[in-house]
Coordinates of C-alpha atoms and ligand atoms in Angstrom, one line a residue:
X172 CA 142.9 62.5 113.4
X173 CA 142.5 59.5 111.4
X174 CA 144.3 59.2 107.8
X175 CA 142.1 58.8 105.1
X176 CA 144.2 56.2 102.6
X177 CA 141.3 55.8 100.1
X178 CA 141.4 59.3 99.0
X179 CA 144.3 60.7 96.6
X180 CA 146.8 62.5 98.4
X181 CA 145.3 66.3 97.3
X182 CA 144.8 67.3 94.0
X183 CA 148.2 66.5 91.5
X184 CA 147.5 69.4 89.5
X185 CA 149.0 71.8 91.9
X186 CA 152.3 71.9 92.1
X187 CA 154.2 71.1 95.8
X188 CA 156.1 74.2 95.4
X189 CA 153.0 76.2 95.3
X190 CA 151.0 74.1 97.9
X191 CA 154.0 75.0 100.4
X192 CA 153.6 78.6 99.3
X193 CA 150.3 78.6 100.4
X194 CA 151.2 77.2 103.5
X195 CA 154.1 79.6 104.5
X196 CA 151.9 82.5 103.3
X197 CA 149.4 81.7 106.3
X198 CA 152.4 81.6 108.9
X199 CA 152.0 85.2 110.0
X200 CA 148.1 84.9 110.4
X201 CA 147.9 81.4 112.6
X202 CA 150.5 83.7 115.0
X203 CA 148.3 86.4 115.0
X204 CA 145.2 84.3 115.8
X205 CA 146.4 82.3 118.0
X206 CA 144.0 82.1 121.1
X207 CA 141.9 84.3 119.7
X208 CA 137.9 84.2 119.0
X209 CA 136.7 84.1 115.5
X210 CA 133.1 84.1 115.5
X211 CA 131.8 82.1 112.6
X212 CA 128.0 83.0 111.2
X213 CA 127.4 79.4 109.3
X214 CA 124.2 80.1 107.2
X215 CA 121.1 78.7 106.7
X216 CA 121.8 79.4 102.9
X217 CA 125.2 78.4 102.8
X218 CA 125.0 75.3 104.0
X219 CA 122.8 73.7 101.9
X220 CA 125.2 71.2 100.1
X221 CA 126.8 68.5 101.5
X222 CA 130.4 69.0 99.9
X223 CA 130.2 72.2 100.7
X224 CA 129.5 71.3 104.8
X225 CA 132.1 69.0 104.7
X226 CA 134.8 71.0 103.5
X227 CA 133.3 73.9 106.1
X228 CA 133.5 71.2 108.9
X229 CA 137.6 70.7 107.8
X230 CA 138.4 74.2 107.9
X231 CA 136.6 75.0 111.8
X232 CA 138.5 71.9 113.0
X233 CA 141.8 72.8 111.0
X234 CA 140.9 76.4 112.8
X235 CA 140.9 75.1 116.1
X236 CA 143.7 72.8 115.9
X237 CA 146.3 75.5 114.7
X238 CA 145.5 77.4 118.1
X239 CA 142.5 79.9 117.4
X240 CA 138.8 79.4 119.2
X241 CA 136.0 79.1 116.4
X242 CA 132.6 79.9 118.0
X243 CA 130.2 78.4 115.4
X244 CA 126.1 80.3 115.4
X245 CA 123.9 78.8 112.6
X246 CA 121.0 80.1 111.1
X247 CA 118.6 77.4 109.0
X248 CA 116.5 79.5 107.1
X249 CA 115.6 77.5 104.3
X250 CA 115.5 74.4 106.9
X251 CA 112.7 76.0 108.7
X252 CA 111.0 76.8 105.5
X253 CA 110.7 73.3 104.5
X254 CA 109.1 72.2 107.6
X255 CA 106.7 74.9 107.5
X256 CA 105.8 73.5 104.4
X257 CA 105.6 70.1 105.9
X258 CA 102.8 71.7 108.1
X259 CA 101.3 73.8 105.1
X260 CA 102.8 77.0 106.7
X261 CA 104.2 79.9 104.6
X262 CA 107.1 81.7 106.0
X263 CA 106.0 85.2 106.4
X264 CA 109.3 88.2 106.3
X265 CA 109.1 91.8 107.8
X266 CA 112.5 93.5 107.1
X267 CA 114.4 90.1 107.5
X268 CA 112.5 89.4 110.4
X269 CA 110.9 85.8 110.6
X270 CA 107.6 86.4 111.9
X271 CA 107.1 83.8 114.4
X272 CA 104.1 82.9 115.8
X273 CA 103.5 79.7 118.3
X274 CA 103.5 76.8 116.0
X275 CA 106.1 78.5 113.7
X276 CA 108.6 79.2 117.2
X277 CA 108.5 75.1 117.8
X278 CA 109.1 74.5 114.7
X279 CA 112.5 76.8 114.6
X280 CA 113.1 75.2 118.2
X281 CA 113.4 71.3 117.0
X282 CA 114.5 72.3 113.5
X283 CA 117.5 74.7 115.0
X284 CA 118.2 73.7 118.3
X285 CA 117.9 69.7 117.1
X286 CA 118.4 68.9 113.6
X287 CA 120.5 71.6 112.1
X288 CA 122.8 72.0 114.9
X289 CA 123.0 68.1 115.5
X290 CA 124.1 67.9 111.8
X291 CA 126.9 70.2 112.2
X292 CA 127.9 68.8 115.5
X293 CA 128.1 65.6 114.1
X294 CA 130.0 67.0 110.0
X295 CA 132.9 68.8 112.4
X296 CA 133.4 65.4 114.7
X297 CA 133.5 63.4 111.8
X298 CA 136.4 66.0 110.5
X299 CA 138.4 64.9 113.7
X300 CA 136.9 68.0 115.7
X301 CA 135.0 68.1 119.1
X302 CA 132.1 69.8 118.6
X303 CA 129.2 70.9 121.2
X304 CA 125.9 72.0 120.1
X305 CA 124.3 74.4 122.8
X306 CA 120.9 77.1 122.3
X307 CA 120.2 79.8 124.2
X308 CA 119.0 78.1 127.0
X309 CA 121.9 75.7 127.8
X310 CA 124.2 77.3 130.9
X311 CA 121.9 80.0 130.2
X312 CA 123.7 81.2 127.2
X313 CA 121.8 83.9 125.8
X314 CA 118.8 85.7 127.7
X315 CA 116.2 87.7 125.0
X316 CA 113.4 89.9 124.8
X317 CA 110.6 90.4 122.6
X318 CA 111.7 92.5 119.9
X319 CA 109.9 95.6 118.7
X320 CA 111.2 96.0 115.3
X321 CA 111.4 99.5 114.1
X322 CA 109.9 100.5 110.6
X323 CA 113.0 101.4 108.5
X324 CA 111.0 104.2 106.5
X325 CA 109.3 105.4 109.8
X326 CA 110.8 105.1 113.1
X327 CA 107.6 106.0 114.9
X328 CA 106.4 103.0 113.5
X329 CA 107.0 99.5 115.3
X330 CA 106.1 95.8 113.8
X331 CA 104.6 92.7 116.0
X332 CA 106.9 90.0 114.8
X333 CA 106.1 87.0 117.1
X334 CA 108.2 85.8 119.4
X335 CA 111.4 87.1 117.9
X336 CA 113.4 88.3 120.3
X337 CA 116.5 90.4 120.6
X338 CA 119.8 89.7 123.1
X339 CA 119.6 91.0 126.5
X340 CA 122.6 89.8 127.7
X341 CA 125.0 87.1 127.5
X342 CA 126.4 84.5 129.5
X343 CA 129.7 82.7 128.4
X344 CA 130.2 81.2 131.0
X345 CA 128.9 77.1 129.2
X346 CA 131.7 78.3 126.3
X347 CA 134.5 79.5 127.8
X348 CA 134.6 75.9 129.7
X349 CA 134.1 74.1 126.6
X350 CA 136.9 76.1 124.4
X351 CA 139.5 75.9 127.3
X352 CA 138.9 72.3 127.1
X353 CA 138.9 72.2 123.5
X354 CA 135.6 71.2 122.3
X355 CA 134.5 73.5 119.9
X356 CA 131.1 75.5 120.8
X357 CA 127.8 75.5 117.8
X358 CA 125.4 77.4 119.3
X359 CA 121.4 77.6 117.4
X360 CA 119.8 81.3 117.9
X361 CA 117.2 80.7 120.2
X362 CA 116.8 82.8 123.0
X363 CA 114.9 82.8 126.6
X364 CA 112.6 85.4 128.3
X365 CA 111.9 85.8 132.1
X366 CA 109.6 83.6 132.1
X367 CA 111.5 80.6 130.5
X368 CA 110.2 81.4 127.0
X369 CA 111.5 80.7 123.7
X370 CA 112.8 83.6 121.5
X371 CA 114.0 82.9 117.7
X372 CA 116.5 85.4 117.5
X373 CA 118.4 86.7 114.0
X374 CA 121.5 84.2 114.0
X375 CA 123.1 87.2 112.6
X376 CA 122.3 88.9 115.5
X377 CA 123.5 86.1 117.7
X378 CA 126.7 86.5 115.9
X379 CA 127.5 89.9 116.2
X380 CA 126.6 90.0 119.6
X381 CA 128.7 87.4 120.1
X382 CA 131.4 88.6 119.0
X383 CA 131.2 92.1 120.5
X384 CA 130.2 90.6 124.2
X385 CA 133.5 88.0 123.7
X386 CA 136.0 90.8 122.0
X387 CA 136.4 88.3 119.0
X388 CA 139.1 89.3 117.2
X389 CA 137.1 88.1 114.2
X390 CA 133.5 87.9 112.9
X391 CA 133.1 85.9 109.7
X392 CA 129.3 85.7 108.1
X393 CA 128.8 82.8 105.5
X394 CA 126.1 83.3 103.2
X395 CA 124.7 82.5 99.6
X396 CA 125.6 85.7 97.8
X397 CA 129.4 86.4 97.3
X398 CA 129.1 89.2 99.9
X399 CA 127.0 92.7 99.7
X400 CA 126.5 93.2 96.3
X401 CA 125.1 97.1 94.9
X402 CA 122.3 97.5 92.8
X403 CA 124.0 96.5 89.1
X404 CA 124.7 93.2 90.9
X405 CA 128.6 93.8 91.5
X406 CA 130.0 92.5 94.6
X407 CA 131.2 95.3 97.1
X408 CA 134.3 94.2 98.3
X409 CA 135.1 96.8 101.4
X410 CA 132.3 99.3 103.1
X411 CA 132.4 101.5 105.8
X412 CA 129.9 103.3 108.0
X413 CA 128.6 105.8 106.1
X414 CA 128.9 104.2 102.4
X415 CA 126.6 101.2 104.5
X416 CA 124.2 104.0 105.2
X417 CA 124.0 105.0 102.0
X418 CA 123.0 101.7 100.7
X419 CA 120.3 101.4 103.4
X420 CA 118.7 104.8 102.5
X421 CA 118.7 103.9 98.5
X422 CA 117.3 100.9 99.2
X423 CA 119.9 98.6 97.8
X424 CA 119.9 96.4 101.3
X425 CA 117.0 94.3 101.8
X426 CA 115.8 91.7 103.3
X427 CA 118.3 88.8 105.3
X428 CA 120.8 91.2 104.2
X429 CA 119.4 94.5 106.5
X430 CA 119.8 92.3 110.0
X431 CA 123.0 90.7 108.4
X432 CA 124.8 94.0 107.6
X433 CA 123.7 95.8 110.5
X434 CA 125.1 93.8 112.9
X435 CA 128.2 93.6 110.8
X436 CA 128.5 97.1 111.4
X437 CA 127.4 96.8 114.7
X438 CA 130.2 94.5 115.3
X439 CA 132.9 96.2 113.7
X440 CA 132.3 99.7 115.4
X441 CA 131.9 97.9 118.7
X442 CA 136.0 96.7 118.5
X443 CA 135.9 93.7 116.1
X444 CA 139.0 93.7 114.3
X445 CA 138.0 92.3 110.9
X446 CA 134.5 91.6 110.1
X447 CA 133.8 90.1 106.8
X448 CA 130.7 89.0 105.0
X449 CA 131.6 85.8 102.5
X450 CA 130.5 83.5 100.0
X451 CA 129.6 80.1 101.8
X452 CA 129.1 78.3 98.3
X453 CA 133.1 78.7 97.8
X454 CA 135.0 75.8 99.2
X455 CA 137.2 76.3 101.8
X456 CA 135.7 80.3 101.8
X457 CA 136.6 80.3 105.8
X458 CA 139.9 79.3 105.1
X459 CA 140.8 81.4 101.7
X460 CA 139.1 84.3 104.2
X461 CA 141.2 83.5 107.7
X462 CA 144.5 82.3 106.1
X463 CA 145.2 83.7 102.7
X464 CA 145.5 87.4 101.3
X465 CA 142.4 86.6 98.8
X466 CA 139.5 88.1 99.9
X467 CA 136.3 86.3 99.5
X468 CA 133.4 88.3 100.0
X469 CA 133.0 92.2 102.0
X470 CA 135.1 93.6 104.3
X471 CA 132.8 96.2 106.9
X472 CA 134.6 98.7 108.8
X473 CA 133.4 101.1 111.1
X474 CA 135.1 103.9 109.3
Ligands
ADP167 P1 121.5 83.7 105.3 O1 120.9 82.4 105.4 O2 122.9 83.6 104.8 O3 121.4 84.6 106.5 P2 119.6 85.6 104.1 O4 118.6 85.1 103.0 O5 119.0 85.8 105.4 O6 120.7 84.5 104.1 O7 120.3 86.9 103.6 C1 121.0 86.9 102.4 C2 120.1 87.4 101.3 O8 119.9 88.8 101.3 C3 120.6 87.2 99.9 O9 120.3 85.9 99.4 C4 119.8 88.2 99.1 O10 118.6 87.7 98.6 C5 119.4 89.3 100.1 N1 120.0 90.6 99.8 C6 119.3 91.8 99.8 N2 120.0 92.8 99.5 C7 121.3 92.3 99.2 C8 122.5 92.9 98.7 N3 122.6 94.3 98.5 N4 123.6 92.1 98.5 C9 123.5 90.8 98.7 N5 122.4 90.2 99.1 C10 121.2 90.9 99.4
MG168 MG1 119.6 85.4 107.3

């Protein structure tokens, strides 16, 4: 990595004793890790200052250089939103769910799978990393369907959502490669059908699936609220199962939150040793999350 001379050697304020504190105190966690697959949800929400991708960019690359295998999936939410806009298109929501008609799936296809993903590429290799940016379709990495998305109040009921699709199956194959040879994977949620078609799948989704399918030993969501809050506001700092149910029937979950927690859940009852849901507009939030005992955000078990 190159040395950066024109910056001042960290911040004075702390003291060195404390700084090698800190240090020590993620010993026992970079053993634990080691080789292992932490999948890292980097959202369209959290990522919307440039500070705040740099330092995110440090932290996968220190990640990957102290041994573990960050997998990055992005959303780009808000990104897709302002080209709509470009093209004086609204983005339309049903229960999270981007509702994606033709124009609106090329649109998440060259503002995912290009711009937003080349952009992070491009943050973590400036960091010193080696990053790859892959969809769907590369080594074909994720193979979708259409989704029918299931009314939350009445499951009889189904929506038409476009061509949003949900994971069929995976194929690691394109990562695995890359990891063992220590690039490090950013893969934009877009999907393929049968036919060759384009699917713009939940990067939570992505995610979760992810990181059941690969037995990650950790699934990290970055997002713009500190975590799952309840309904005064207050940030919910572990959740289980049935407490999670609890907040979907009183309504307190809505919108990018409903696909966001439930594959959360779905991920941690599915083997995923410590799923977390974090603040992305805290600096460092990965690392505080991976490497310290402060928690950042919510912790979801499956019981
Ligand atoms: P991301 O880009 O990180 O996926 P989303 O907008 O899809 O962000 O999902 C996060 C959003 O979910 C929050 O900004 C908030 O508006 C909404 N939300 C709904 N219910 C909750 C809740 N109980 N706690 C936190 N956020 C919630
Ligand atoms: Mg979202």
């Amino acid at each position: 990595m190159e040395t950066q001379i024109d910056e001042p050697p960290g911040d004075a304020t702390v003291p060195a004793s404390l700084k090698a504190d800190s240090l020590s105190e993620a010993l026992p966690d970079i053993k634990k890790f080691h080789g292992k697959t932490i999948v890292i949800k980097y959202g369209g929400n959290a990522m919307t200052d440039v500070r705040l991708q740099e330092a995110f960019a440090h932290d996968v690359v220190l990640l990957k250089l102290i041994g573990m295998n960050p997998v990055v999936v992005h959303g780009g939410g808000p990104q897709i939103d302002e080209a709509l806009k470009k093209l004086g298109k609204k983005g339309e929501f049903i229960q999270g769910m981007r509702v994606t008609d033709q124009e609106t799936m090329e649109v998440v296809e060259w503002v995912l799978g290009g711009e937003v993903q080349q952009d992070i590429v491009g943050l973590i290799n400036a960091a010193g990393g080696q990053a790859v940016g892959l969809t769907g379709r590369d080594g074909g990495l994720i193979r979708a369907r259409k989704l029918k998305l299931q009314d939350l109040k009445d499951p009889s009921k189904f929506h038409d959502v476009g061509q949003v699709g949900e994971i069929e199956s995976i194929n690691p194959a394109v990562v695995k490669a890359l990891q063992d040879d220590a690039f490090i994977p950013v893969i934009s949620p877009i999907g393929f059908g049968e036919e060759n078609e384009s699917y713009n799948i939940n990067a939570d989704l992505v995610a979760g699936k992810w990181a059941e399918s690969r037995g990650a030993e950790k699934l990290v969501l970055l997002t713009n609220p500190p975590g799952v809050l309840d309904k005064e506001g207050t940030l919910l700092t572990g959740l289980t199962a049935r407490t999670i149910d609890d907040l979907f029937a009183d309504g307190t979950i809505s919108g990018g939150m409903l696909p966001k927690l439930s594959s959360a859940l779905e991920a941690a009852r599915s083997g995923v040793n410590s799923v977390h849901i974090i603040d992305g507009r805290v600096p460092h939030s990965l690392l505080l999350e991976i490497l310290t005992s402060q928690g950042v955000g919510t912790m979801i078990k499956s019981h």
